[in-house]
Short mmCIF file of C-alpha atoms and ligand atoms in Angstrom, two decimals:
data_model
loop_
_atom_site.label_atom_id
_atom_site.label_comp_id
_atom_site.label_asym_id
_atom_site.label_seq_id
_atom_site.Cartn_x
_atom_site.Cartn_y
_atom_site.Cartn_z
CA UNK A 1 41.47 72.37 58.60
CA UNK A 2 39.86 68.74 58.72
CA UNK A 3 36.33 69.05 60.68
CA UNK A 4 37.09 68.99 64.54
CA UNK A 5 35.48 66.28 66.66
CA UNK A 6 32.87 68.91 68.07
CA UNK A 7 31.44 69.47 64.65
CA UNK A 8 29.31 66.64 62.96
CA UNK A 9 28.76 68.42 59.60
CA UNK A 10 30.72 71.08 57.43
CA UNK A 11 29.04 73.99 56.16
CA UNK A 12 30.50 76.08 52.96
CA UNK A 13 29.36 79.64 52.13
CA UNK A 14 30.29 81.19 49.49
CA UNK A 15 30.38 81.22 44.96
CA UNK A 16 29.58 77.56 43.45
CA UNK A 17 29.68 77.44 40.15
CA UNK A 18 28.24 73.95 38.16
CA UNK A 19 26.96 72.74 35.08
CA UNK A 20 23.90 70.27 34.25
CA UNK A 21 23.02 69.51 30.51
CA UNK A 22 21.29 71.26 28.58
CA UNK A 23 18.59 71.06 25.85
CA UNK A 24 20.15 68.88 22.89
CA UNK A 25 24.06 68.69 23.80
CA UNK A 26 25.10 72.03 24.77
CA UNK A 27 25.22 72.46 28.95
CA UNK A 28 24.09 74.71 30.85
CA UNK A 29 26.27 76.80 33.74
CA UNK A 30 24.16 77.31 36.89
CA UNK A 31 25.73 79.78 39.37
CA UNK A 32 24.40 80.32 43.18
CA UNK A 33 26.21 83.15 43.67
CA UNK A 34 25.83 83.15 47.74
CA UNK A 35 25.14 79.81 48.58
CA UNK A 36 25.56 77.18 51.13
CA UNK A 37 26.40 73.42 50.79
CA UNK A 38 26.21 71.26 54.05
CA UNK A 39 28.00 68.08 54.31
CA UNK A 40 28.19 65.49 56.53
CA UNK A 41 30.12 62.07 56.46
CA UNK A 42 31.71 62.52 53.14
CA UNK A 43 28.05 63.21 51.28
CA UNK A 44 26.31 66.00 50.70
CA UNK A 45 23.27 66.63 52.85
CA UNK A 46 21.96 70.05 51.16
CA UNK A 47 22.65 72.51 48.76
CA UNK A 48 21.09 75.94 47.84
CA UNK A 49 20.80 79.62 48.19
CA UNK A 50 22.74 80.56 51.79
CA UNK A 51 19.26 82.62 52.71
CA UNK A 52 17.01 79.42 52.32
CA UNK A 53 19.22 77.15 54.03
CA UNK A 54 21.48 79.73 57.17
CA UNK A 55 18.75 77.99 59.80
CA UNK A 56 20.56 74.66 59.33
CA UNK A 57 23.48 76.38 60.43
CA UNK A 58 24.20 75.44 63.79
CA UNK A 59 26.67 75.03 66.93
CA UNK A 60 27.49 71.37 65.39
CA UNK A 61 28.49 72.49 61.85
CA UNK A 62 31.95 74.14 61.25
CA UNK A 63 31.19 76.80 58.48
CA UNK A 64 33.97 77.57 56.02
CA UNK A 65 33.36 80.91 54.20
CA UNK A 66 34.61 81.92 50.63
CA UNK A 67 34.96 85.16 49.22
CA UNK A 68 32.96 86.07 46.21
CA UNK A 69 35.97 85.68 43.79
CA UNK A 70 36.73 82.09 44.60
CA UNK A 71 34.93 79.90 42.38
CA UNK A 72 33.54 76.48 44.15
CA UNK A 73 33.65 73.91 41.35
CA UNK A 74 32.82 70.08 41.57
CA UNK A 75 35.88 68.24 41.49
CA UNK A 76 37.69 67.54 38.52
CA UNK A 77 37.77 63.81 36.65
CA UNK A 78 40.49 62.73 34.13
CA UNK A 79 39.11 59.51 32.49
CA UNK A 80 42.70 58.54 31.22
CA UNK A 81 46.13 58.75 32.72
CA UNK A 82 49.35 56.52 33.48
CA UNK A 83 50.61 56.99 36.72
CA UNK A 84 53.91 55.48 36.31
CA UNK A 85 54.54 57.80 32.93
CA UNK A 86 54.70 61.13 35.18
CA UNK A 87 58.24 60.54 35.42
CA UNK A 88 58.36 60.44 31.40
CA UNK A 89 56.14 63.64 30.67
CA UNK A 90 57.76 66.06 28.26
CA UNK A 91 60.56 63.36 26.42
CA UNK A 92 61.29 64.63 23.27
CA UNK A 93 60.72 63.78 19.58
CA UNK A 94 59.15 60.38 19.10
CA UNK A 95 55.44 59.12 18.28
CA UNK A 96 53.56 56.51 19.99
CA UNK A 97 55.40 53.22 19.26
CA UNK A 98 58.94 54.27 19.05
CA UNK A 99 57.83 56.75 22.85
CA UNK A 100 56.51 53.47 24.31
CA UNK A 101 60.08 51.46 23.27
CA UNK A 102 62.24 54.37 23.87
CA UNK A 103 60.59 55.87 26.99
CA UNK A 104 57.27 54.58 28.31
CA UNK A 105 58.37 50.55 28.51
CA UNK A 106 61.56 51.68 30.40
CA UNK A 107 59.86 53.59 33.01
CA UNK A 108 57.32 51.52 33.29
CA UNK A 109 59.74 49.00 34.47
CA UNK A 110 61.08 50.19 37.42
CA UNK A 111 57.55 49.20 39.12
CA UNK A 112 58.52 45.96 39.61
CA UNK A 113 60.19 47.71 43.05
CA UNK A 114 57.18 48.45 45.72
CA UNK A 115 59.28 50.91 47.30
CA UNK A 116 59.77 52.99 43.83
CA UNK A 117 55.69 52.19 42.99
CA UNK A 118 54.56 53.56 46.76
CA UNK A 119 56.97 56.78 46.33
CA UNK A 120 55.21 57.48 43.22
CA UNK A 121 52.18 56.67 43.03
CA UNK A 122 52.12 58.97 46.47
CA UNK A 123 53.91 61.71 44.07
CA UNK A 124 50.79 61.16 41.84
CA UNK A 125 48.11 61.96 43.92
CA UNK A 126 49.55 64.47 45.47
CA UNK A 127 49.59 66.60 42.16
CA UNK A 128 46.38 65.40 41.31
CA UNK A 129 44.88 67.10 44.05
CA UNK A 130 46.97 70.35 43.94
CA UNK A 131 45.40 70.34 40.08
CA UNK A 132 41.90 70.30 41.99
CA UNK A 133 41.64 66.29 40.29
CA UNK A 134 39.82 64.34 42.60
CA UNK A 135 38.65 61.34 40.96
CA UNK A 136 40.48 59.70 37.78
CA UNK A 137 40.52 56.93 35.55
CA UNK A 138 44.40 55.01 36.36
CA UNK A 139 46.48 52.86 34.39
CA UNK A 140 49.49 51.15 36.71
CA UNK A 141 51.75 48.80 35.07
CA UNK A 142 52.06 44.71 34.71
CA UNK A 143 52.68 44.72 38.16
CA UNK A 144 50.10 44.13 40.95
CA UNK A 145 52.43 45.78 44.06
CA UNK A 146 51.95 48.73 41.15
CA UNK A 147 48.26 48.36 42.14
CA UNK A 148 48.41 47.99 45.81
CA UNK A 149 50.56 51.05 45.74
CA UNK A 150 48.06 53.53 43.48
CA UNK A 151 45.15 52.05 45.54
CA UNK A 152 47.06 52.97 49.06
CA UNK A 153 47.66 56.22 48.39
CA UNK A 154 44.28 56.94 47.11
CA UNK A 155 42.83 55.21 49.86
CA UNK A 156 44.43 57.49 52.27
CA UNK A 157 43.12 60.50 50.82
CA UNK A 158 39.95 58.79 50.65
CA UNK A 159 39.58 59.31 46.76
CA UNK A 160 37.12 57.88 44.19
CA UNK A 161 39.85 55.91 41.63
CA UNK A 162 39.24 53.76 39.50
CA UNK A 163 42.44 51.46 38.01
CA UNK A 164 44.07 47.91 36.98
CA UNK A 165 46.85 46.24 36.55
CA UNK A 166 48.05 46.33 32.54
CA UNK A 167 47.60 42.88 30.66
CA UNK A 168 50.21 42.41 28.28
CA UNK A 169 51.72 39.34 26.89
CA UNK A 170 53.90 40.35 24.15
CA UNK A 171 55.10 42.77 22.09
CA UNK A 172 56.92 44.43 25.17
CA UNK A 173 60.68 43.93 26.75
CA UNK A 174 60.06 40.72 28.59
CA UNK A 175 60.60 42.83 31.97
CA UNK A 176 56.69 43.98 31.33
CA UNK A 177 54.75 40.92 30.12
CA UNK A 178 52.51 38.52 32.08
CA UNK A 179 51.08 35.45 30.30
CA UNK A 180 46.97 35.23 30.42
CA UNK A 181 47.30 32.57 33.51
CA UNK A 182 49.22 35.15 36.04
CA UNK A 183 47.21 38.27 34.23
CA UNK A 184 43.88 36.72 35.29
CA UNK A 185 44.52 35.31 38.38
CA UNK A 186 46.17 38.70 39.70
CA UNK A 187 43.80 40.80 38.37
CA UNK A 188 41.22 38.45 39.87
CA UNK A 189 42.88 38.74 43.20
CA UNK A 190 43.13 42.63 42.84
CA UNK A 191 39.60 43.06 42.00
CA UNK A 192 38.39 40.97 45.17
CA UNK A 193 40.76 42.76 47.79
CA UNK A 194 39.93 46.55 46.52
CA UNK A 195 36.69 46.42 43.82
CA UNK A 196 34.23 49.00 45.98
CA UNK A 197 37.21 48.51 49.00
CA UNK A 198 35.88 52.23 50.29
CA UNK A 199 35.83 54.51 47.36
CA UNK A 200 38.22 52.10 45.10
CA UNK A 201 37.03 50.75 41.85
CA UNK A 202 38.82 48.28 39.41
CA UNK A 203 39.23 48.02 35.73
CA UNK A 204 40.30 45.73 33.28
CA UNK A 205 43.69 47.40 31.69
CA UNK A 206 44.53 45.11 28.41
CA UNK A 207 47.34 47.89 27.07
CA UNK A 208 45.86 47.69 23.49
CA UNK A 209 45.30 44.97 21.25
CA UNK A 210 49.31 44.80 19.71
CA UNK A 211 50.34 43.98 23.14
CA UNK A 212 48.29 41.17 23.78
CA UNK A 213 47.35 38.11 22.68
CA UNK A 214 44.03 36.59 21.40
CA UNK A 215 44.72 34.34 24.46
CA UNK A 216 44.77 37.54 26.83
CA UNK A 217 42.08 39.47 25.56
CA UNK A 218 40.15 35.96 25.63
CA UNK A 219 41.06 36.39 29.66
CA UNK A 220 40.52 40.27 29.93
CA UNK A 221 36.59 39.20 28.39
CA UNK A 222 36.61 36.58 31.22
CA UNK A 223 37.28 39.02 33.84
CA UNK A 224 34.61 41.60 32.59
CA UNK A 225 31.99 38.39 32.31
CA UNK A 226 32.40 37.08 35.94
CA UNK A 227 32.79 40.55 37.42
CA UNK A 228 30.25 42.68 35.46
CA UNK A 229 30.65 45.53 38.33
CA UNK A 230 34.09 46.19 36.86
CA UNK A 231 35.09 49.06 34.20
CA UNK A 232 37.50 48.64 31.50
CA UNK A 233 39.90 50.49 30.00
CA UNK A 234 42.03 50.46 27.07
CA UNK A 235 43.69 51.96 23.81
CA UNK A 236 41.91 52.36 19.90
CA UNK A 237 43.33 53.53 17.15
CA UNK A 238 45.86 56.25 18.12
CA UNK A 239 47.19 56.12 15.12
CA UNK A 240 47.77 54.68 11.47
CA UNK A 241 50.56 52.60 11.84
CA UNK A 242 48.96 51.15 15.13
CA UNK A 243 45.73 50.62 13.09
CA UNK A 244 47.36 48.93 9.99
CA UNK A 245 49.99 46.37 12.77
CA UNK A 246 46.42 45.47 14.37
CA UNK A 247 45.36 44.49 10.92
CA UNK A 248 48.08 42.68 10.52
CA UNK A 249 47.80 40.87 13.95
CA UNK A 250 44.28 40.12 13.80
CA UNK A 251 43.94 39.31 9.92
CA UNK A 252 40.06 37.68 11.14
CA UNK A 253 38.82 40.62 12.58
CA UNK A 254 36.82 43.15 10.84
CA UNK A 255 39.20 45.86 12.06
CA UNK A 256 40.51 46.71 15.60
CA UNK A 257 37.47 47.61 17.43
CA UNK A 258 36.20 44.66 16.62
CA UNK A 259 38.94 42.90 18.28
CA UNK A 260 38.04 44.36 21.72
CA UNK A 261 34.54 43.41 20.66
CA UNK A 262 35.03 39.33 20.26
CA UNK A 263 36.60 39.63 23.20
CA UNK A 264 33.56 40.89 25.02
CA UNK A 265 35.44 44.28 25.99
CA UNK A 266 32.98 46.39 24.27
CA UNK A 267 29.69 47.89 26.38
CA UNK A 268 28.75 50.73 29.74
CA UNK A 269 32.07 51.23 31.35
CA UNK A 270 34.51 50.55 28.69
CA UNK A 271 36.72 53.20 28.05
CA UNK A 272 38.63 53.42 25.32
CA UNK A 273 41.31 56.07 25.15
CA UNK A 274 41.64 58.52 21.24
CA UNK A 275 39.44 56.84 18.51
CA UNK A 276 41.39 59.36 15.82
CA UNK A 277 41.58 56.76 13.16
CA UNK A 278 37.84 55.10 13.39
CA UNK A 279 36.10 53.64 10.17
CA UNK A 280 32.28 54.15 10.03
CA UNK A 281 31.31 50.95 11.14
CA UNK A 282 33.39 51.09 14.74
CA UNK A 283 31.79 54.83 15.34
CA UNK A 284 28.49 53.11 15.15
CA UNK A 285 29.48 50.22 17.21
CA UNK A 286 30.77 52.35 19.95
CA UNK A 287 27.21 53.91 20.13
CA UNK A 288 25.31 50.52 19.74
CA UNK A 289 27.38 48.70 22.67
CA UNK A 290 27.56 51.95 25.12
CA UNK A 291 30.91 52.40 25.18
CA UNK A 292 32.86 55.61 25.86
CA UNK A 293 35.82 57.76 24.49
CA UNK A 294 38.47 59.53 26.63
CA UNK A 295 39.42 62.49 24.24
CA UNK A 296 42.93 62.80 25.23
CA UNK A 297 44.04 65.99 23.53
CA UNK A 298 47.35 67.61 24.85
CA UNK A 299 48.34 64.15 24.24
CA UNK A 300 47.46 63.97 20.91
CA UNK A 301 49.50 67.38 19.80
CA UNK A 302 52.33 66.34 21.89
CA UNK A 303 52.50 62.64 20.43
CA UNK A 304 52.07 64.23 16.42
CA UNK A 305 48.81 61.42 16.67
CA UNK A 306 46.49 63.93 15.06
CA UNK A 307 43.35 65.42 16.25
CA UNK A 308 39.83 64.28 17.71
CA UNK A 309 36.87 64.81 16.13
CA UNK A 310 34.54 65.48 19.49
CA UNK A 311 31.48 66.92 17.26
CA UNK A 312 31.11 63.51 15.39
CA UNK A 313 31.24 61.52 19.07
CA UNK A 314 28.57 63.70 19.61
CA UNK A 315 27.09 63.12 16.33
CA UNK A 316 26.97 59.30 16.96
CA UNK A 317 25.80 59.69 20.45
CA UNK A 318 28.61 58.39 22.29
CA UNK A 319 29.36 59.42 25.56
CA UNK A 320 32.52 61.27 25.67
CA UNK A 321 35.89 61.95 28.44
CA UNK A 322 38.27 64.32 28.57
CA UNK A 323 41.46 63.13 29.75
CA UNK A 324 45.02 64.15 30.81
CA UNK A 325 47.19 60.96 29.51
CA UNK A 326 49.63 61.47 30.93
CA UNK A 327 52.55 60.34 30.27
CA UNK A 328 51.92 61.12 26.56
CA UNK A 329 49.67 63.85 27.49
CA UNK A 330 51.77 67.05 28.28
CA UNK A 331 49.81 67.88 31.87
CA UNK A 332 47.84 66.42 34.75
CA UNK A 333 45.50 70.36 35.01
CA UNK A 334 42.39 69.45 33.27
CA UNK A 335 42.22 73.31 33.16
CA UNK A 336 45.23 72.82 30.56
CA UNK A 337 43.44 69.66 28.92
CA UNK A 338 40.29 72.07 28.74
CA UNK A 339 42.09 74.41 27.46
CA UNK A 340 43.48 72.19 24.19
CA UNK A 341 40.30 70.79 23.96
CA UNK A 342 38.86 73.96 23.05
CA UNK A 343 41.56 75.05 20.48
CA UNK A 344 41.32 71.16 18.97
CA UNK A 345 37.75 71.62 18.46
CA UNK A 346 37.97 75.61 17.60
CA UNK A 347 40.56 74.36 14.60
CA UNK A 348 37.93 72.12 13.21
CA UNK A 349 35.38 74.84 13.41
CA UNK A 350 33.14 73.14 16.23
CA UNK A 351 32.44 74.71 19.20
CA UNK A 352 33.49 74.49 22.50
CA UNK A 353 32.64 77.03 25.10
CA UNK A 354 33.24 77.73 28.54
CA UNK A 355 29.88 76.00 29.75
CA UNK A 356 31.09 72.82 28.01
CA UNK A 357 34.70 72.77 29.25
CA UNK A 358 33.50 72.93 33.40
CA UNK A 359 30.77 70.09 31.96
CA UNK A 360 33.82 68.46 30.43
CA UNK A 361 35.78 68.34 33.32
CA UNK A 362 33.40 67.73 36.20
CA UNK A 363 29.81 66.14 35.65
CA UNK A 364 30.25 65.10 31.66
CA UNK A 365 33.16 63.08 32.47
CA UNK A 366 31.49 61.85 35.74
CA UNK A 367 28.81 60.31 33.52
CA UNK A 368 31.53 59.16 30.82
CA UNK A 369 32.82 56.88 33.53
CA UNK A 370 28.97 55.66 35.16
CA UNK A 371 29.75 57.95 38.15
CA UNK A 372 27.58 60.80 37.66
CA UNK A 373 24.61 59.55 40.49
CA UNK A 374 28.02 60.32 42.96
CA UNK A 375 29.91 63.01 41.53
CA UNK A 376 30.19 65.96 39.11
CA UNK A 377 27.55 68.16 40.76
CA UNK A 378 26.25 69.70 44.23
CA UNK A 379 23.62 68.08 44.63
CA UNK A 380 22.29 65.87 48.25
CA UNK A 381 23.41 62.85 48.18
CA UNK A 382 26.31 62.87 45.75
CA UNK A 383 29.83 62.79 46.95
CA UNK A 384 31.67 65.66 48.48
CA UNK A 385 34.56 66.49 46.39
CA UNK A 386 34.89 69.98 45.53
CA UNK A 387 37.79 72.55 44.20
CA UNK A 388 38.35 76.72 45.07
CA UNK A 389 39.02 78.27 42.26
CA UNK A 390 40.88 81.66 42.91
CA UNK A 391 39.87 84.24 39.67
CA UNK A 392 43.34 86.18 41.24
CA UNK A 393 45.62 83.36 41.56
CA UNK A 394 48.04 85.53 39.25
CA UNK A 395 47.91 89.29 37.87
CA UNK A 396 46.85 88.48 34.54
CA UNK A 397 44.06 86.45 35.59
CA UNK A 398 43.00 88.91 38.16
CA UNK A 399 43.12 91.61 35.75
CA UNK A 400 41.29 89.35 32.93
CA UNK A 401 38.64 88.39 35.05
CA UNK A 402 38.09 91.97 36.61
CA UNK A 403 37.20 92.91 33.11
CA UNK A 404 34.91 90.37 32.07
CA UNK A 405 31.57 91.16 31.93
CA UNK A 406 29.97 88.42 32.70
CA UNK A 407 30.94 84.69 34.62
CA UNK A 408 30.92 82.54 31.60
CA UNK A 409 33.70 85.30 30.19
CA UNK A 410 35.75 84.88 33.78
CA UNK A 411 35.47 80.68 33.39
CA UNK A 412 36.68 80.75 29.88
CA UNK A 413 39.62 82.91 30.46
CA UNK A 414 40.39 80.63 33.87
CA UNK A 415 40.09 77.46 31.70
CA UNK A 416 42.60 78.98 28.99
CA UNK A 417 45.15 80.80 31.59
CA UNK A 418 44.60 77.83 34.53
CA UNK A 419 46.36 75.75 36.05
CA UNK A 420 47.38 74.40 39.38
CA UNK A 421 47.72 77.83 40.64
CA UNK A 422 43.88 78.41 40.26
CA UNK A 423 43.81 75.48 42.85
CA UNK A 424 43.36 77.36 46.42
CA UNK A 425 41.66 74.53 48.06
CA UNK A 426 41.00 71.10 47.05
CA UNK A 427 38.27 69.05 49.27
CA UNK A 428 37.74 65.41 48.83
CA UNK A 429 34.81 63.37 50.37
CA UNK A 430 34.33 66.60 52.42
CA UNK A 431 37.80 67.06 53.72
CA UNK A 432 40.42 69.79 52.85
CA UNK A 433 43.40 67.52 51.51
CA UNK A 434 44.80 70.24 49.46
CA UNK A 435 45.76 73.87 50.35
CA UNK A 436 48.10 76.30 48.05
CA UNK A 437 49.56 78.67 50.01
CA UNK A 438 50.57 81.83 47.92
CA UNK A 439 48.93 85.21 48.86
CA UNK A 440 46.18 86.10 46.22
CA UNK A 441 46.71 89.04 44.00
CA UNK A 442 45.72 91.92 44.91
CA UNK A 443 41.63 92.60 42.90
CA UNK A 444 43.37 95.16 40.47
CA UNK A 445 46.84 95.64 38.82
N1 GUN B 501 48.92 52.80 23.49
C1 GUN B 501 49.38 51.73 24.17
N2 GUN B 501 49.97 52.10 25.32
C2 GUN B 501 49.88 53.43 25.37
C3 GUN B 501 50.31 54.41 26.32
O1 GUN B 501 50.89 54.10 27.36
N3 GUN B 501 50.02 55.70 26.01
C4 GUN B 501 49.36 56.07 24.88
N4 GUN B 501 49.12 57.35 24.65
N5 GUN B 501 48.96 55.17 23.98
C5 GUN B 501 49.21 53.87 24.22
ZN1 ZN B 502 46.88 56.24 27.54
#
């Protein structure tokens, strides 16, 4: 269903459901309940009520309608996931540094073959999209063809992704480790081929301080200085034993944040995946240089790291992700990471409702990564990436939601029972690159 040559804009009718934020930090859902979004060359050209705007309708628009039941979201953003670890999601029993020797390292590895990176990473994006993920925040591996292969298969589905090549110089089997001469100049040669190559962006992957050297991070702060455009992305303070070996590696430092800080790799655009184990001081320096979280937290139950504390990000004023990670994450649905978000928060008493979970997922992490003046909401001009949501995609559901009294009720009971089969269409820079194919339930049980 890609728009035929006759037709120079799309036109969708139907249920779009988005968020904007509210007074102090709670958002807002806004619903248009019969509306119509025109789009034309990827962008969106107008959005409103379908009886204000039907006039624009015309012989060169191909109009795609939606039933009343099928939700039209903004696409959803992860702001953290491995690409090469979807082949380890699920392994059993360890925590974070014995799952990186015993699993993560080794299947990390086999990118060193193209062909194995290119099958993959085309694996990877094509459940990102049946999971209604159309943008996302990538790590590859050490290797560049790693890279080149994620970037590819974005690039055909025209996606927004952002990603880099992992710098790490030790602490790894020698299979994975560059030195900081071959991890600058191929992440220098990566960022000038695809940095802002269509929809591709670039970021600055050091692993996490254990893994590299002063010498690299000294590199990594290089990168970041002569290509300010760039985002980074890394790993803080997981947990305790990975906060007490940084100690130990960077006696001089006033604790591990500040080792990303010396380094430069502090600031707008950094990213820095958990923060569970953050003293007072790097809270407060997080806010004072800009920086971001990626709250991460299927992968924090799975991993035994311990749980997130989103209402003191908020607290602090520091912008804030949610994010699959996957590998160590247990699923690429930010419906499912939505859904542990809210029972993280709800066991630490904060709240999390259904308003803030779509904000989560669509424009709050578009403006954790910089990206919300393109994406997260229907509005002209921004970016046309947008995901059907089917309330009847399975009998529960459709019996939940024919229940609920009101749409935030349906939304929270699709975040908490979703997952890819809520997906019905996925659109991306306004084509359809995703369809599911089962028959919808029928309204009632
Ligand atoms: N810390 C360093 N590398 C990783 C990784 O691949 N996954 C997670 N969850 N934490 C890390
Ligand atoms: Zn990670």
């Amino acid at each position: 269903m890609t728009m035929a040559d006759r037709y120079t804009r799309l036109a969708v009718r139907g249920h779009f459901v988005q968020t904007r934020a509210g007074q102090g930090d709670s958002p807002v859902i806004l619903a248009e309940e019969d509306g119509l979004m025109l789009v034309e060359s990827g962008r969106i050209t107008w959005f409103g009520p379908w009886q204000e705007g039907r006039t624009q309708v015309d012989e060169h628009c191909e109009l795609i309608c939606y039933e009343r039941e099928q939700l039209i979201v903004p696409g959803f953003i992860d702001t953290h996931v491995h690409y090469p670890q979807l082949e380890i999601i699920a392994s059993h029993g360890a925590r974070l540094l014995e799952w990186l020797q015993r699993y993560t390292f080794p299947a990390e590895m086999r990118y060193k073959d193209r062909d194995h990176a290119r099958r993959m990473a085309r694996f990877f994006i094509r459940e990102l999209l049946k999971n209604g993920t159309t943008t996302a925040m990538v790590f590859c591996t050490v290797h560049p063809g790693s890279v080149e292969a994620l970037f590819a298969a974005a690039g055909d589905a025209a996606m927004r992704i952002i990603a880099g090549k992992v710098l790490m110089d030790r602490h790894g089997p020698p299979e994975l480790l560059d030195t900081p001469e071959t991890g600058y100049a191929q992440s220098r040669e990566l960022i000038e081929t695809y940095h802002g190559r269509g929809r591709l962006l670039y970021a600055v992957t050091p692993r996490f301080a254990p893994t590299s050297s002063p010498e690299e991070l000294e590199i990594a702060g290089r990168l970041r200085a002569e290509f300010p455009q760039t985002w980074l992305q890394t790993h803080l303070a997981e947990t305790p034993e990975e906060v007490a070996w940084v100690r130990e590696l960077f006696p001089e430092r006033a604790g591990y944040l500040d080792v990303y800080h010396h380094h430069g790799l502090t600031g707008e655009r950094c990213v820095f995946a958990h923060c569970l184990y953050l003293e007072d001081a790097e809270w407060r320096l997080l806010h004072a240089t800009g920086s971001t979280i990626a709250w991460c937290p299927t992968s924090n139950c799975f991993l035994g790291s311990g749980l997130f504390d989103p209402g003191r990000a908020g607290d602090e004023g520091i912008g804030l992700g949610l994010a699959s990670d996957v590998g160590g994450g247990t699923s690429l649905s930010m419906l499912r990471t939505a859904a542990e978000a809210y029972q993280v928060a709800h066991l630490q008493n904060q709240p999390f409702d259904a308003a803030e979970g779509l904000f989560r997922l669509t424009l709050g992490n578009a403006r954790a990564l910089g990206l919300d003046h393109l994406l997260g909401s229907f509005e002209a001009g921004k970016e046309a990436d947008f995901v059907v949501l089917d309330t009847r995609a399975t009998e529960l559901m459709a019996m939940r939601c024919s229940v609920a009294d009101s749409l935030e009720e349906q939304l929270f009971a699709l975040l908490l029972l979703g997952d890819d089969r809520v997906i019905r269409h996925t659109w991306v820079n306004g084509s359809l690159v995703h369809e599911r194919t089962e028959a919808p339930c029928p309204r009632r049980p």
